[in-house]
XYZ file of C-alpha atoms in Angstrom:
406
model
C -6.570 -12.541 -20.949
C -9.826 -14.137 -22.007
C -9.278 -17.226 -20.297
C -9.447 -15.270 -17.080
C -12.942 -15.249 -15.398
C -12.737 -11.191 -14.067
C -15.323 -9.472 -12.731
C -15.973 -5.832 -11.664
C -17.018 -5.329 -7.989
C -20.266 -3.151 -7.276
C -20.062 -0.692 -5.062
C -22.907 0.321 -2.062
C -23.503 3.610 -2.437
C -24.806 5.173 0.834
C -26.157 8.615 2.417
C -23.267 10.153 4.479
C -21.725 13.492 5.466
C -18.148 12.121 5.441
C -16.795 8.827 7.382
C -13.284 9.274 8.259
C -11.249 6.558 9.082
C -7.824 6.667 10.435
C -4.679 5.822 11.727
C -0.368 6.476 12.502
C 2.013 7.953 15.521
C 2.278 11.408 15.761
C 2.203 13.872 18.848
C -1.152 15.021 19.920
C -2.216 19.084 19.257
C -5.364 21.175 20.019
C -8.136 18.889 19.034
C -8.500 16.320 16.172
C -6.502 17.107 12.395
C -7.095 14.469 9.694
C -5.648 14.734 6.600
C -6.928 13.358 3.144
C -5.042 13.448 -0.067
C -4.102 11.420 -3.324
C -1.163 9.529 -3.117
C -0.933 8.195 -6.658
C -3.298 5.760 -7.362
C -4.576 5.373 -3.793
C -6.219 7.940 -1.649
C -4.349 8.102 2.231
C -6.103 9.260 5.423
C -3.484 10.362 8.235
C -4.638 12.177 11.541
C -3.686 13.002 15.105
C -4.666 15.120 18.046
C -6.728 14.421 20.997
C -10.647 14.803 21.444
C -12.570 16.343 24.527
C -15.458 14.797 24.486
C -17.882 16.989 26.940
C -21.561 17.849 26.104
C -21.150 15.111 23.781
C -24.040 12.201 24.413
C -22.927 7.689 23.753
C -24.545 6.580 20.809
C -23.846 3.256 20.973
C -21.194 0.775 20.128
C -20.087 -1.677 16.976
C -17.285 -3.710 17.584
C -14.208 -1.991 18.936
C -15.415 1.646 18.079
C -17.983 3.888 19.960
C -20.138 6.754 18.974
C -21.401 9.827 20.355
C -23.437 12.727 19.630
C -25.095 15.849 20.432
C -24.829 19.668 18.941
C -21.965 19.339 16.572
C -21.754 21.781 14.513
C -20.115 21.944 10.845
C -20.644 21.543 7.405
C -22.301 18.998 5.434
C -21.759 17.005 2.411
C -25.242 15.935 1.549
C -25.676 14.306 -1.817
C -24.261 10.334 -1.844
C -21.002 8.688 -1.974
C -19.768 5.405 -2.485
C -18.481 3.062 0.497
C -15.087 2.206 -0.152
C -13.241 -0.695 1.604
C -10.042 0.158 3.447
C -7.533 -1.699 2.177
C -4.909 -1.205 5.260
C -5.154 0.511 8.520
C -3.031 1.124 11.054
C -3.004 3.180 14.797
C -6.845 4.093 16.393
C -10.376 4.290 14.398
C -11.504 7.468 14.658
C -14.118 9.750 12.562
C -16.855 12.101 11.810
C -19.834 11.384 9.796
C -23.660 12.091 9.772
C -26.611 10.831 7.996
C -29.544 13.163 6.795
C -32.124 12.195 9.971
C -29.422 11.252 12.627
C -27.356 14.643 12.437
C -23.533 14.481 13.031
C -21.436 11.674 15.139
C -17.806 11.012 16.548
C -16.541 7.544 16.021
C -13.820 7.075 18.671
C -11.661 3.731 19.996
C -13.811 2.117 22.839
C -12.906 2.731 26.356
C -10.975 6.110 24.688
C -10.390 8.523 27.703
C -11.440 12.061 26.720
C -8.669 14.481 26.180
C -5.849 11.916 25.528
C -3.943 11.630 22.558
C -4.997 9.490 19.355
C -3.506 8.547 15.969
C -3.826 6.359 12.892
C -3.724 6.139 9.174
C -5.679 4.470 6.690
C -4.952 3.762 2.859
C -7.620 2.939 0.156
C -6.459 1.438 -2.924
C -7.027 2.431 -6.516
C -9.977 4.858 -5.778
C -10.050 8.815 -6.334
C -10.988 11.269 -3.693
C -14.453 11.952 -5.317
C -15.073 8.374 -4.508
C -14.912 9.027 -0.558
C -15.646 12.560 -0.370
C -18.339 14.430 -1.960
C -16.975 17.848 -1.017
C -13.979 19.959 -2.616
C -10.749 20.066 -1.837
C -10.755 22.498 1.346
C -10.420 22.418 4.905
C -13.567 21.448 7.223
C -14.354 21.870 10.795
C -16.669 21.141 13.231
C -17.091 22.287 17.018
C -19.330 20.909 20.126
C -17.540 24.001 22.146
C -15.065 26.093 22.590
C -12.205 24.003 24.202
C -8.711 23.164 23.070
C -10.114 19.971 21.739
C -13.803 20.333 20.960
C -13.026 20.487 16.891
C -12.024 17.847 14.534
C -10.836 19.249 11.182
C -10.950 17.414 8.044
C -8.277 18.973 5.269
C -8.638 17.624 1.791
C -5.827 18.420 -0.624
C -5.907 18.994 -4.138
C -4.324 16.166 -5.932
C -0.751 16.856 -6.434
C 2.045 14.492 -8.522
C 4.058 12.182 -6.503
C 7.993 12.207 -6.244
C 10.142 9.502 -6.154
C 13.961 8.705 -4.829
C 16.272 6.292 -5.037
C 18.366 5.673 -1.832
C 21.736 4.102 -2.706
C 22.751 0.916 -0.225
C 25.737 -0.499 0.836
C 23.744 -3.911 2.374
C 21.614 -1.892 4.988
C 23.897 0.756 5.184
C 22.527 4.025 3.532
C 25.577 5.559 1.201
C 23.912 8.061 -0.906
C 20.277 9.642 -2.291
C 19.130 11.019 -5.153
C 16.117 12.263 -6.404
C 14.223 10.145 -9.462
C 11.292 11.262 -11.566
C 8.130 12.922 -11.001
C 5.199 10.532 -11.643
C 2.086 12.095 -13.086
C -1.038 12.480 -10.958
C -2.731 9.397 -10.067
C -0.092 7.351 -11.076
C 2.174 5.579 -8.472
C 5.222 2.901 -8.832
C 3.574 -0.942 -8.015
C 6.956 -2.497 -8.883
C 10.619 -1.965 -10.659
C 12.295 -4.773 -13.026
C 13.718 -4.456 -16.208
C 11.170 -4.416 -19.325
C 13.674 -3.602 -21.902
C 17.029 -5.752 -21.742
C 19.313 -3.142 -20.646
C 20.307 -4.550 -17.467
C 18.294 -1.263 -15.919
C 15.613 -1.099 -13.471
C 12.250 0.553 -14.567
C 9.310 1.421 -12.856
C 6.104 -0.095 -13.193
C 3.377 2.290 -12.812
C -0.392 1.849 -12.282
C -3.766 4.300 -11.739
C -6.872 4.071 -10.127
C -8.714 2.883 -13.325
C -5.704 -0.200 -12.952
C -4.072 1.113 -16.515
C -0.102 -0.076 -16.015
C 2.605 1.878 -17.886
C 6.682 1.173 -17.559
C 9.073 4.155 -16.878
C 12.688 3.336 -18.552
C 15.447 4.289 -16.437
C 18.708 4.668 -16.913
C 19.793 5.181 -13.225
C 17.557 7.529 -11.702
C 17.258 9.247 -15.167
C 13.789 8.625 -16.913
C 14.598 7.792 -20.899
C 10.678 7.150 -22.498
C 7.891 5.415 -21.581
C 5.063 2.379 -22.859
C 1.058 2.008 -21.803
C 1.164 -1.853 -20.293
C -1.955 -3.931 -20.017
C -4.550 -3.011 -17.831
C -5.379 -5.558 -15.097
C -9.097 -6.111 -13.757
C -11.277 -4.194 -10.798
C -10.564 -6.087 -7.564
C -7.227 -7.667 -8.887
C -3.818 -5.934 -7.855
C 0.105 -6.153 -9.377
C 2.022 -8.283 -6.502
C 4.753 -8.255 -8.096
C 7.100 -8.970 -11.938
C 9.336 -11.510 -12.466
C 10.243 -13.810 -15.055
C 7.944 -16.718 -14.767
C 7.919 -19.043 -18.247
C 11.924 -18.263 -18.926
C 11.653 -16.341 -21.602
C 14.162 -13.421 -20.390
C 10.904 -10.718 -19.945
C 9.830 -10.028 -16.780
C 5.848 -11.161 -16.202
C 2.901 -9.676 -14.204
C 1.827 -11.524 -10.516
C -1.426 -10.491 -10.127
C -3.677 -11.405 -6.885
C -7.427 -11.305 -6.092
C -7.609 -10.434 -2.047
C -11.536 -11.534 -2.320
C -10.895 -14.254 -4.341
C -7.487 -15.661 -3.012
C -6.436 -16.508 -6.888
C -3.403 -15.301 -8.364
C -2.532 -15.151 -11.786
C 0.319 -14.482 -14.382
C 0.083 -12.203 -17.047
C 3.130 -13.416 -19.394
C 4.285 -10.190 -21.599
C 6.857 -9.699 -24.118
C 8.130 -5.869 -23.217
C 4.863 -4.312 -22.675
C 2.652 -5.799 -24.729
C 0.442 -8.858 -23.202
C 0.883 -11.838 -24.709
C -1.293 -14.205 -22.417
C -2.128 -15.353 -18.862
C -2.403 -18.356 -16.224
C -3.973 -18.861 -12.968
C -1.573 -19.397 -10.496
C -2.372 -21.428 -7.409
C -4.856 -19.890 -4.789
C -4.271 -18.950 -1.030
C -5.718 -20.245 1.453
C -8.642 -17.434 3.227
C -6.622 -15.092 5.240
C -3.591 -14.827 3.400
C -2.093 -12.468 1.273
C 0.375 -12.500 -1.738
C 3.105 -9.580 -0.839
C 6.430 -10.421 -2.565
C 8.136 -12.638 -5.425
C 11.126 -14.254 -5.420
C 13.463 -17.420 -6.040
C 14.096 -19.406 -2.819
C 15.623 -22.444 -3.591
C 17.869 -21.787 -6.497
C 15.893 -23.093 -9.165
C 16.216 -19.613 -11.301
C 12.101 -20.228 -10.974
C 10.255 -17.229 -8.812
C 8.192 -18.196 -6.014
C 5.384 -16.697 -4.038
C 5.461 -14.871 -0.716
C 2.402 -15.324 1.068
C 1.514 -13.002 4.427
C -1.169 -14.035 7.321
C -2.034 -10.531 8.996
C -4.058 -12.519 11.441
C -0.955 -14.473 12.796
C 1.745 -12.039 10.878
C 3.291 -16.080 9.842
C 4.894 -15.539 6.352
C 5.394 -18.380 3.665
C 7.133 -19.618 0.913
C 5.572 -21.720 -2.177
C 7.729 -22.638 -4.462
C 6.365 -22.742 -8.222
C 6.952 -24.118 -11.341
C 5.505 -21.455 -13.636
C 2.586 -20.775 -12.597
C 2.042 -24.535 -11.070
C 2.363 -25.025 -7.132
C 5.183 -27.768 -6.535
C 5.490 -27.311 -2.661
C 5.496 -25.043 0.623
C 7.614 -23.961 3.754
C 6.519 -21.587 6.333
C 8.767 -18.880 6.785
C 9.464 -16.264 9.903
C 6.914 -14.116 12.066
C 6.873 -10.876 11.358
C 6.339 -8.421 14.136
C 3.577 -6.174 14.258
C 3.472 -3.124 12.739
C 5.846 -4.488 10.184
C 5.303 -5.429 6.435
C 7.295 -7.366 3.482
C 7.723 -4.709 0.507
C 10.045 -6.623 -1.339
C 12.533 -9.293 -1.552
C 16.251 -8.871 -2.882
C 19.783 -9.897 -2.027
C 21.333 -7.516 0.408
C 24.802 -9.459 1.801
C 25.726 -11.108 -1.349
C 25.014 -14.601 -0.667
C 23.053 -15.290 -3.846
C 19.702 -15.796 -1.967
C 16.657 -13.272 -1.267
C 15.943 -11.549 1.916
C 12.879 -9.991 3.081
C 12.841 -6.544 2.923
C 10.282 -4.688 5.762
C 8.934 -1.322 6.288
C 7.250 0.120 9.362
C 4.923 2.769 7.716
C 4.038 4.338 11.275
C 8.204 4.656 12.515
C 9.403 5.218 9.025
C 12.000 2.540 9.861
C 13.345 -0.022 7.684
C 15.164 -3.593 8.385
C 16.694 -6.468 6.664
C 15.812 -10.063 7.206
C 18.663 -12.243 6.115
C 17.234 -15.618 4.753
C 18.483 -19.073 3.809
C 15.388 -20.356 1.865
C 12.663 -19.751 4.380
C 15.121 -20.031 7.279
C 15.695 -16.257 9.360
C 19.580 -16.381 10.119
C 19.989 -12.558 10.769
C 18.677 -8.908 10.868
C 19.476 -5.586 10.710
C 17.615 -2.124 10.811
C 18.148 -0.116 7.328
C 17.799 3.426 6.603
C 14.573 5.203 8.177
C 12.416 6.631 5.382
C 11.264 10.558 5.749
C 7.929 10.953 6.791
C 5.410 11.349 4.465
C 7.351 8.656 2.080
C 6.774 4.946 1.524
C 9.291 2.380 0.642
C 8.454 0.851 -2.535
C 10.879 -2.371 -2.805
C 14.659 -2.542 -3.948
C 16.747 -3.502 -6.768
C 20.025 -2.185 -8.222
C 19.750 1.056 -9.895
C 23.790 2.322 -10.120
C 24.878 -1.590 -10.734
C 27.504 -1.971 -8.014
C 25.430 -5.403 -7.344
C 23.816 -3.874 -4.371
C 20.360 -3.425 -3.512
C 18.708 0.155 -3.611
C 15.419 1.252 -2.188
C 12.887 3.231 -4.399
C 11.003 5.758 -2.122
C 7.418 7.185 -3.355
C 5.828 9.665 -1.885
C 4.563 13.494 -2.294
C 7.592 15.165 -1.527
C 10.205 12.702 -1.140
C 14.139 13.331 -1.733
């Protein structure tokens, strides 16, 4: 770990009311409803509804957003906060925030046409809702009138522990669910592999303050527990897999400021030491590990949300050997995971659409698409972790997180 140069990122800490930023398809109702609330170790923003926005008075612009003002009423914050970077977004910007001197503002998409509808969501990783919001855990409204849709209501929820499922697979057909175990609060799953040699997925779990800890599973059944390492501020888990051969799976770990990866190379739980790994190029990300050309050595996924171009690097430990460029994915779409889903003895990409809830299967030969299918849809309100085989019939399973999944 000490040969790692880490460093802690500093945070700006600004004067706001509250700046809520959105995004995700749902029908519109009376007005705007966003909802805030602690999924794990992440906080997620959801909201939908449509805004009127009469007696209100253009601000000005910044980029693809537009603001507007005039005698909106509603409560204040006061005090400061710390800006937080969203770390995904998805659907229209929209939001509500003030500043001591300037009063209260909307933040709406440009050109938005008053009265229609609007959605979106927004995720930020590994922060706490006291980091966004300086107010309690209530529900907030403000009003520029009395219409249907002269309010936008901000709900903060208490904290609550997540749930998590497994969904049993028969390729991409769904055959079965079950409920798995109930993860403390703050805590969510960044991974499954098997930490203790009994041919079991576990979960790997990680908090805001980026402590990990393994769940042992037998099935869906949780059997004990073990603190892993803690990884640094502005570094996140990618993904575990055995990288020096040693039979024990191994922490990827990526820097999305930095573009570096790096292994952390455990026995069990306990750290043992660590590698940098080859870095991206700017505008990629790391999303997925997994071996694509038979060489029982795991390789990296890399993602280009500017293009949505995926690619493969192949690796030798932690050393880069060579690259293909894989499929496009389409938008909306993401790779959570990677895992053999027809039996062919090579990985497939695995892909979620958080704002449909549906799920598909990209058959691969290396880097080569050769087929697809849709999968399961996930309930709303759930994510799809990633999939591995949890009732060993030698078929995938997805894990599903979320607050009330089943």
């Amino acid at each position: 770990m000490k040969s790692l140069a880490f460093f802690k990122p500093t945070l700006a800490i600004t004067q706001a009311i509250v700046l809520a930023w959105l995004l995700s398809v749902r029908p519109a109702r009376a007005g705007f409803i966003l909802t805030r609330q602690q999924v794990g170790p992440d906080v997620v923003t959801t909201g939908s509804g449509a805004i009127d926005l009469t007696g209100l008075t253009l601000l000005g612009s910044s980029g693809h957003q537009v603001s507007y003002g005039g005698r909106i009423s509603g409560p204040t914050f006061g005090g400061s906060r710390f800006e937080i970077s969203v770390s995904s977004r998805s659907g229209d910007t929209v939001g509500i925030g003030g500043f001591p001197l300037a009063g209260v503002f909307l933040t709406v998409p440009a050109g938005y046409v008053s009265g229609t509808a609007l959605s979106g969501s927004t995720t930020y990783s590994d922060v706490t809702l006291g980091q966004l919001i300086a107010g309690t855990p209530a529900t907030y409204v403000w009003r520029w009138g009395t219409g249907a849709n002269q309010n936008f209501t901000l709900q903060v929820k208490i904290p609550v522990p997540a749930s998590t499922a497994i969904w049993y697979l028969n390729n991409n057909a769904f055959v079965a669910g079950t409920s798995a175990p109930t993860l403390p609060v703050g805590w969510g799953v960044v991974g499954v592999a098997d930490f203790n040699g009994d041919s079991q997925p576990d979960y790997l779990l990680h908090n805001a303050s980026h402590q990990t800890a393994v769940w042992y599973l037998n099935n869906n059944v949780f059997v004990g527990a073990a603190f892993g390492p803690t990884f640094p501020a502005n570094w996140k888990v990618v993904g575990v897999a055995d990288f020096d051969g040693d039979g024990r799976p191994d922490y990827l770990l990526f820097n999305p400021y930095s573009y570096q990866t790096a292994i952390w190379y455990l026995s069990g739980t306990t750290f043992v030491s660590s590698a940098f790994g080859p870095s991206l190029p700017n505008g990629w990300d790391l999303v997925a590990v997994g071996d694509f050309n038979a060489d029982g050595k795991p390789d990296y996924v890399l993602y280009s949300p500017a293009t949505r171009q995926t690619a493969i690097w192949y690796l030798n430990n932690n050393a880069f050997v060579s690259g293909d460029l894989g499929p496009t994915l389409p938008a909306n779409w993401k790779a959570v995971g990677v895992a053999d889903f027809n039996g062919d003895n090579k990985p497939d990409y695995l892909l979620f659409n958080s704002s449909t809830g549906q799920t598909a299967i990209w058959y691969l030969s290396g880097p080569t698409l050769i087929g697809g299918a849709y999968g399961p849809s996930i309930v709303s309100g759930s994510t799809l972790i990633g999939a591995a085989d949890f009732n060993a019939d030698g078929k995938p399973d997805y894990v599903l997180f979320g607050p009330s999944v089943q």
